[in-house]
Amino acid sequence: MSEVKYHIEMSKNKQPVDWKLLYSNVIDVFKKEKEIRPKTLGQKKFIDAVRKNEIVFVIGPAGTGKTYLAVAIALSALKSKSVNRIILVRPAVEAGESLGYLPGDLLEKIEPYFRPLYDAIYEMMPSEKFQKYMERGIIEIAPLAYMRGRTLNDSFIILDDAQNTTLGQMKMFLTRFGFGSKIIINGDITQIDLPRKDNSGLIKISKVLENIKGIEFIYLNDQDVVRHRLVQEIIRAYEREDLRNQEME
């Protein structure tokens, strides 16, 4: 149903979609019965960009499949032995709390922040295999602050919710990049939880890294939303409100 709606919308905007080309782009994950394909042109550009580049930034609103596709691409690379491990990274700032004050060990402290990544993995990999890979360090989760001082070779690294990194944290993270690795950095610049929104490293990074070969920026929009129709409508309503506020300033 969502694909039909997308096709109609693209036709209205005089943007014909080659459905055969779109759906031929299958991502092979650990569950044989699970076929991951791009559902929009923006998602296809995302997948193509990762295949051509070492570092890809994916910026777009909620519901556009940023995290889901990033996990699928990483698992596919691990399955094909293109990389030796997957590192899942997120900043832990949403709750406004220091990890040290949260109950439990490190894994228990950070687990809530990584739930979107876990949910995607469980759809694409048997749970027992996921647990086994976690125990062996083949799949690793790490708060952004714990990345300092590391160099990661032959790894697929996903930085999720990157809108909540500062420019300094973004620099620290990007300089962890090693030989044989790939990085996907996801974020939604309309949902920044930092005290100062203009301090987001994701907002400023495109100007810093423009025209560097091997790095590409992909921008998704409300047309790439693959959740419920209301999610798309909510995003558009907020965009209209932001535009009105800018005009009043």
CSV table of C-alpha atoms in Angstrom, one decimal:
chain,number,residue,atom,x,y,z
A,1,MET,CA,0.0,0.0,0.0
A,2,SER,CA,2.8,2.5,0.9
A,3,GLU,CA,4.6,1.7,-2.4
A,4,VAL,CA,1.4,2.4,-4.4
A,5,LYS,CA,0.9,5.7,-2.5
A,6,TYR,CA,4.5,6.6,-3.2
A,7,HIS,CA,4.1,5.8,-6.9
A,8,ILE,CA,1.0,8.1,-7.1
A,9,GLU,CA,2.8,10.9,-5.3
A,10,MET,CA,5.9,10.7,-7.5
A,11,SER,CA,3.6,10.7,-10.6
A,12,LYS,CA,1.8,13.8,-9.4
A,13,ASN,CA,5.2,15.5,-9.0
A,14,LYS,CA,6.3,14.3,-12.5
A,15,GLN,CA,9.0,12.1,-11.0
A,16,PRO,CA,8.5,8.6,-12.6
A,17,VAL,CA,9.9,5.7,-10.6
A,18,ASP,CA,11.6,2.7,-12.3
A,19,TRP,CA,10.1,0.1,-9.9
A,20,LYS,CA,12.1,-2.8,-11.5
A,21,LEU,CA,15.4,-1.0,-10.8
A,22,LEU,CA,14.2,0.1,-7.3
A,23,TYR,CA,13.2,-3.4,-6.2
A,24,SER,CA,16.1,-5.2,-7.8
A,25,ASN,CA,18.3,-3.7,-5.1
A,26,VAL,CA,18.1,-6.5,-2.5
A,27,ILE,CA,20.1,-6.4,0.8
A,28,ASP,CA,21.0,-9.9,1.9
A,29,VAL,CA,20.8,-10.3,5.7
A,30,PHE,CA,21.0,-13.3,8.1
A,31,LYS,CA,17.3,-14.2,8.0
A,32,LYS,CA,16.8,-15.9,4.6
A,33,GLU,CA,13.1,-15.2,4.5
A,34,LYS,CA,13.8,-11.4,5.1
A,35,GLU,CA,14.3,-9.4,1.9
A,36,ILE,CA,15.3,-5.8,2.5
A,37,ARG,CA,14.8,-3.5,-0.4
A,38,PRO,CA,14.7,0.3,-0.8
A,39,LYS,CA,11.1,1.6,-1.0
A,40,THR,CA,11.8,5.1,-2.2
A,41,LEU,CA,14.3,6.8,-4.5
A,42,GLY,CA,15.9,8.5,-1.6
A,43,GLN,CA,16.5,5.1,0.1
A,44,LYS,CA,18.0,3.8,-3.1
A,45,LYS,CA,20.4,6.7,-3.3
A,46,PHE,CA,21.4,5.9,0.3
A,47,ILE,CA,22.2,2.3,-0.5
A,48,ASP,CA,24.1,3.3,-3.7
A,49,ALA,CA,26.1,5.9,-1.8
A,50,VAL,CA,27.3,3.3,0.8
A,51,ARG,CA,28.5,1.0,-2.0
A,52,LYS,CA,30.5,3.8,-3.6
A,53,ASN,CA,31.9,5.6,-0.5
A,54,GLU,CA,33.7,4.9,2.7
A,55,ILE,CA,31.7,7.4,4.8
A,56,VAL,CA,28.1,8.3,4.2
A,57,PHE,CA,26.0,10.8,6.1
A,58,VAL,CA,22.2,10.3,6.0
A,59,ILE,CA,20.1,13.2,7.2
A,60,GLY,CA,16.4,13.1,7.2
A,61,PRO,CA,13.2,13.0,9.4
A,62,ALA,CA,11.8,10.2,11.4
A,63,GLY,CA,10.4,7.2,9.5
A,64,THR,CA,12.6,7.4,6.5
A,65,GLY,CA,14.4,4.2,7.3
A,66,LYS,CA,17.8,5.7,8.2
A,67,THR,CA,18.6,3.3,11.1
A,68,TYR,CA,16.8,0.3,9.6
A,69,LEU,CA,18.7,0.4,6.3
A,70,ALA,CA,22.0,1.2,8.0
A,71,VAL,CA,21.7,-1.9,10.1
A,72,ALA,CA,20.7,-4.0,7.0
A,73,ILE,CA,23.7,-2.8,5.0
A,74,ALA,CA,26.1,-3.5,7.9
A,75,LEU,CA,24.7,-7.0,8.5
A,76,SER,CA,25.0,-7.7,4.8
A,77,ALA,CA,28.6,-6.7,4.8
A,78,LEU,CA,29.3,-8.8,7.9
A,79,LYS,CA,27.6,-11.8,6.3
A,80,SER,CA,29.6,-11.5,3.1
A,81,LYS,CA,32.8,-11.1,5.2
A,82,SER,CA,33.5,-7.7,3.7
A,83,VAL,CA,34.1,-6.6,7.3
A,84,ASN,CA,35.0,-8.5,10.5
A,85,ARG,CA,32.7,-6.7,12.9
A,86,ILE,CA,30.0,-4.1,13.4
A,87,ILE,CA,30.3,-1.2,15.9
A,88,LEU,CA,27.0,0.5,16.9
A,89,VAL,CA,27.5,3.9,18.4
A,90,ARG,CA,25.0,6.5,19.8
A,91,PRO,CA,25.4,9.6,21.9
A,92,ALA,CA,23.6,9.2,25.3
A,93,VAL,CA,22.2,12.7,25.8
A,94,GLU,CA,18.5,12.4,25.3
A,95,ALA,CA,17.6,11.9,29.0
A,96,GLY,CA,19.9,14.7,30.1
A,97,GLU,CA,21.6,12.3,32.5
A,98,SER,CA,25.2,11.1,33.0
A,99,LEU,CA,25.6,7.4,32.5
A,100,GLY,CA,27.4,7.1,35.8
A,101,TYR,CA,24.2,8.0,37.6
A,102,LEU,CA,22.0,5.4,35.8
A,103,PRO,CA,21.5,2.0,37.5
A,104,GLY,CA,23.2,-1.2,36.4
A,105,ASP,CA,26.4,-2.0,34.6
A,106,LEU,CA,27.5,-0.3,31.4
A,107,LEU,CA,25.4,-2.6,29.1
A,108,GLU,CA,22.3,-2.0,31.2
A,109,LYS,CA,22.9,1.7,31.3
A,110,ILE,CA,23.2,2.2,27.6
A,111,GLU,CA,20.7,-0.5,26.4
A,112,PRO,CA,17.7,1.9,26.2
A,113,TYR,CA,19.6,4.2,23.9
A,114,PHE,CA,20.3,1.3,21.5
A,115,ARG,CA,16.8,-0.1,21.4
A,116,PRO,CA,16.1,1.1,17.8
A,117,LEU,CA,19.2,-0.6,16.6
A,118,TYR,CA,18.4,-3.8,18.5
A,119,ASP,CA,14.9,-3.8,17.1
A,120,ALA,CA,16.3,-3.6,13.6
A,121,ILE,CA,18.8,-6.4,14.2
A,122,TYR,CA,16.3,-8.8,15.7
A,123,GLU,CA,14.2,-8.5,12.4
A,124,MET,CA,17.2,-9.5,10.3
A,125,MET,CA,19.2,-11.9,12.4
A,126,PRO,CA,18.2,-14.8,14.7
A,127,SER,CA,18.4,-13.7,18.3
A,128,GLU,CA,20.7,-16.6,19.4
A,129,LYS,CA,23.2,-15.6,16.6
A,130,PHE,CA,23.0,-11.9,17.7
A,131,GLN,CA,23.7,-12.8,21.3
A,132,LYS,CA,26.6,-15.0,20.2
A,133,TYR,CA,28.1,-12.3,18.1
A,134,MET,CA,27.7,-9.8,21.0
A,135,GLU,CA,29.6,-12.2,23.4
A,136,ARG,CA,32.4,-12.6,20.8
A,137,GLY,CA,32.7,-8.9,20.1
A,138,ILE,CA,31.7,-9.3,16.5
A,139,ILE,CA,28.8,-6.9,17.1
A,140,GLU,CA,29.7,-4.3,19.7
A,141,ILE,CA,27.7,-1.4,21.1
A,142,ALA,CA,29.4,1.7,22.5
A,143,PRO,CA,28.4,5.1,23.7
A,144,LEU,CA,30.0,7.8,21.7
A,145,ALA,CA,32.2,9.0,24.6
A,146,TYR,CA,33.8,5.5,24.7
A,147,MET,CA,35.1,5.8,21.2
A,148,ARG,CA,38.0,8.2,22.0
A,149,GLY,CA,41.4,6.7,21.5
A,150,ARG,CA,40.3,3.8,19.3
A,151,THR,CA,41.2,3.0,15.7
A,152,LEU,CA,38.8,0.7,13.9
A,153,ASN,CA,40.0,-1.4,11.0
A,154,ASP,CA,37.9,-3.8,8.9
A,155,SER,CA,34.7,-2.7,10.7
A,156,PHE,CA,31.3,-1.3,9.8
A,157,ILE,CA,30.5,1.5,12.1
A,158,ILE,CA,27.1,3.1,12.5
A,159,LEU,CA,26.7,6.4,14.4
A,160,ASP,CA,23.0,6.8,15.1
A,161,ASP,CA,21.2,9.9,16.3
A,162,ALA,CA,24.2,12.0,15.2
A,163,GLN,CA,22.3,15.2,15.5
A,164,ASN,CA,23.1,15.0,19.3
A,165,THR,CA,26.9,15.1,18.7
A,166,THR,CA,28.9,18.3,19.0
A,167,LEU,CA,31.3,19.3,16.3
A,168,GLY,CA,34.2,18.2,18.5
A,169,GLN,CA,32.6,14.8,19.1
A,170,MET,CA,32.0,14.4,15.4
A,171,LYS,CA,35.7,15.1,14.7
A,172,MET,CA,36.7,12.6,17.4
A,173,PHE,CA,34.4,9.9,15.9
A,174,LEU,CA,35.4,10.4,12.3
A,175,THR,CA,39.1,10.2,13.2
A,176,ARG,CA,38.5,6.6,14.5
A,177,PHE,CA,38.2,5.5,10.9
A,178,GLY,CA,40.6,2.7,9.9
A,179,PHE,CA,41.6,0.7,6.9
A,180,GLY,CA,38.9,-1.6,5.3
A,181,SER,CA,36.1,0.1,7.3
A,182,LYS,CA,32.9,1.9,6.4
A,183,ILE,CA,30.9,4.4,8.4
A,184,ILE,CA,27.3,5.4,8.2
A,185,ILE,CA,26.2,8.5,10.2
A,186,ASN,CA,22.5,9.0,10.7
A,187,GLY,CA,20.6,11.9,12.1
A,188,ASP,CA,17.5,14.1,12.1
A,189,ILE,CA,18.4,17.7,12.5
A,190,THR,CA,14.8,18.6,13.5
A,191,GLN,CA,15.2,16.5,16.7
A,192,ILE,CA,18.3,17.9,18.4
A,193,ASP,CA,18.4,17.3,22.2
A,194,LEU,CA,21.6,19.3,22.9
A,195,PRO,CA,21.2,22.4,25.1
A,196,ARG,CA,22.3,24.6,22.1
A,197,LYS,CA,20.8,23.2,18.9
A,198,ASP,CA,23.3,25.2,16.8
A,199,ASN,CA,26.1,23.3,18.4
A,200,SER,CA,25.1,20.1,16.6
A,201,GLY,CA,28.1,18.6,14.7
A,202,LEU,CA,25.7,17.1,12.1
A,203,ILE,CA,24.5,20.6,11.1
A,204,LYS,CA,28.0,22.0,10.6
A,205,ILE,CA,29.8,18.9,9.2
A,206,SER,CA,28.7,19.2,5.6
A,207,LYS,CA,30.5,22.5,5.2
A,208,VAL,CA,33.6,21.1,6.8
A,209,LEU,CA,33.8,17.9,4.7
A,210,GLU,CA,32.4,19.1,1.4
A,211,ASN,CA,34.2,17.9,-1.8
A,212,ILE,CA,36.2,15.2,-0.1
A,213,LYS,CA,36.3,12.1,-2.2
A,214,GLY,CA,34.9,9.0,-0.5
A,215,ILE,CA,32.4,11.0,1.6
A,216,GLU,CA,28.8,11.6,0.5
A,217,PHE,CA,25.8,13.3,2.1
A,218,ILE,CA,22.3,11.9,1.4
A,219,TYR,CA,19.3,14.0,2.3
A,220,LEU,CA,16.0,12.2,2.8
A,221,ASN,CA,12.7,14.1,3.1
A,222,ASP,CA,9.0,13.5,3.9
A,223,GLN,CA,8.5,11.7,0.6
A,224,ASP,CA,10.9,9.0,1.9
A,225,VAL,CA,8.8,8.3,5.0
A,226,VAL,CA,7.8,4.6,5.0
A,227,ARG,CA,5.8,4.6,8.2
A,228,HIS,CA,2.1,5.3,8.7
A,229,ARG,CA,0.7,8.1,6.5
A,230,LEU,CA,0.2,10.3,9.6
A,231,VAL,CA,4.0,10.3,10.3
A,232,GLN,CA,4.4,12.0,6.9
A,233,GLU,CA,1.7,14.5,7.6
A,234,ILE,CA,3.1,15.3,11.0
A,235,ILE,CA,6.5,16.0,9.5
A,236,ARG,CA,5.0,18.3,6.9
A,237,ALA,CA,3.0,20.1,9.6
A,238,TYR,CA,6.1,20.8,11.6
A,239,GLU,CA,8.0,22.0,8.5
A,240,ARG,CA,5.2,24.5,7.8
A,241,GLU,CA,5.3,25.7,11.4
A,242,ASP,CA,9.1,26.1,11.2
A,243,LEU,CA,8.7,28.1,8.0
A,244,ARG,CA,6.1,30.4,9.6
A,245,ASN,CA,8.4,31.0,12.6
A,246,GLN,CA,11.3,31.9,10.3
A,247,GLU,CA,9.2,34.4,8.4
A,248,MET,CA,8.1,36.1,11.6
A,249,GLU,CA,11.7,36.5,12.9
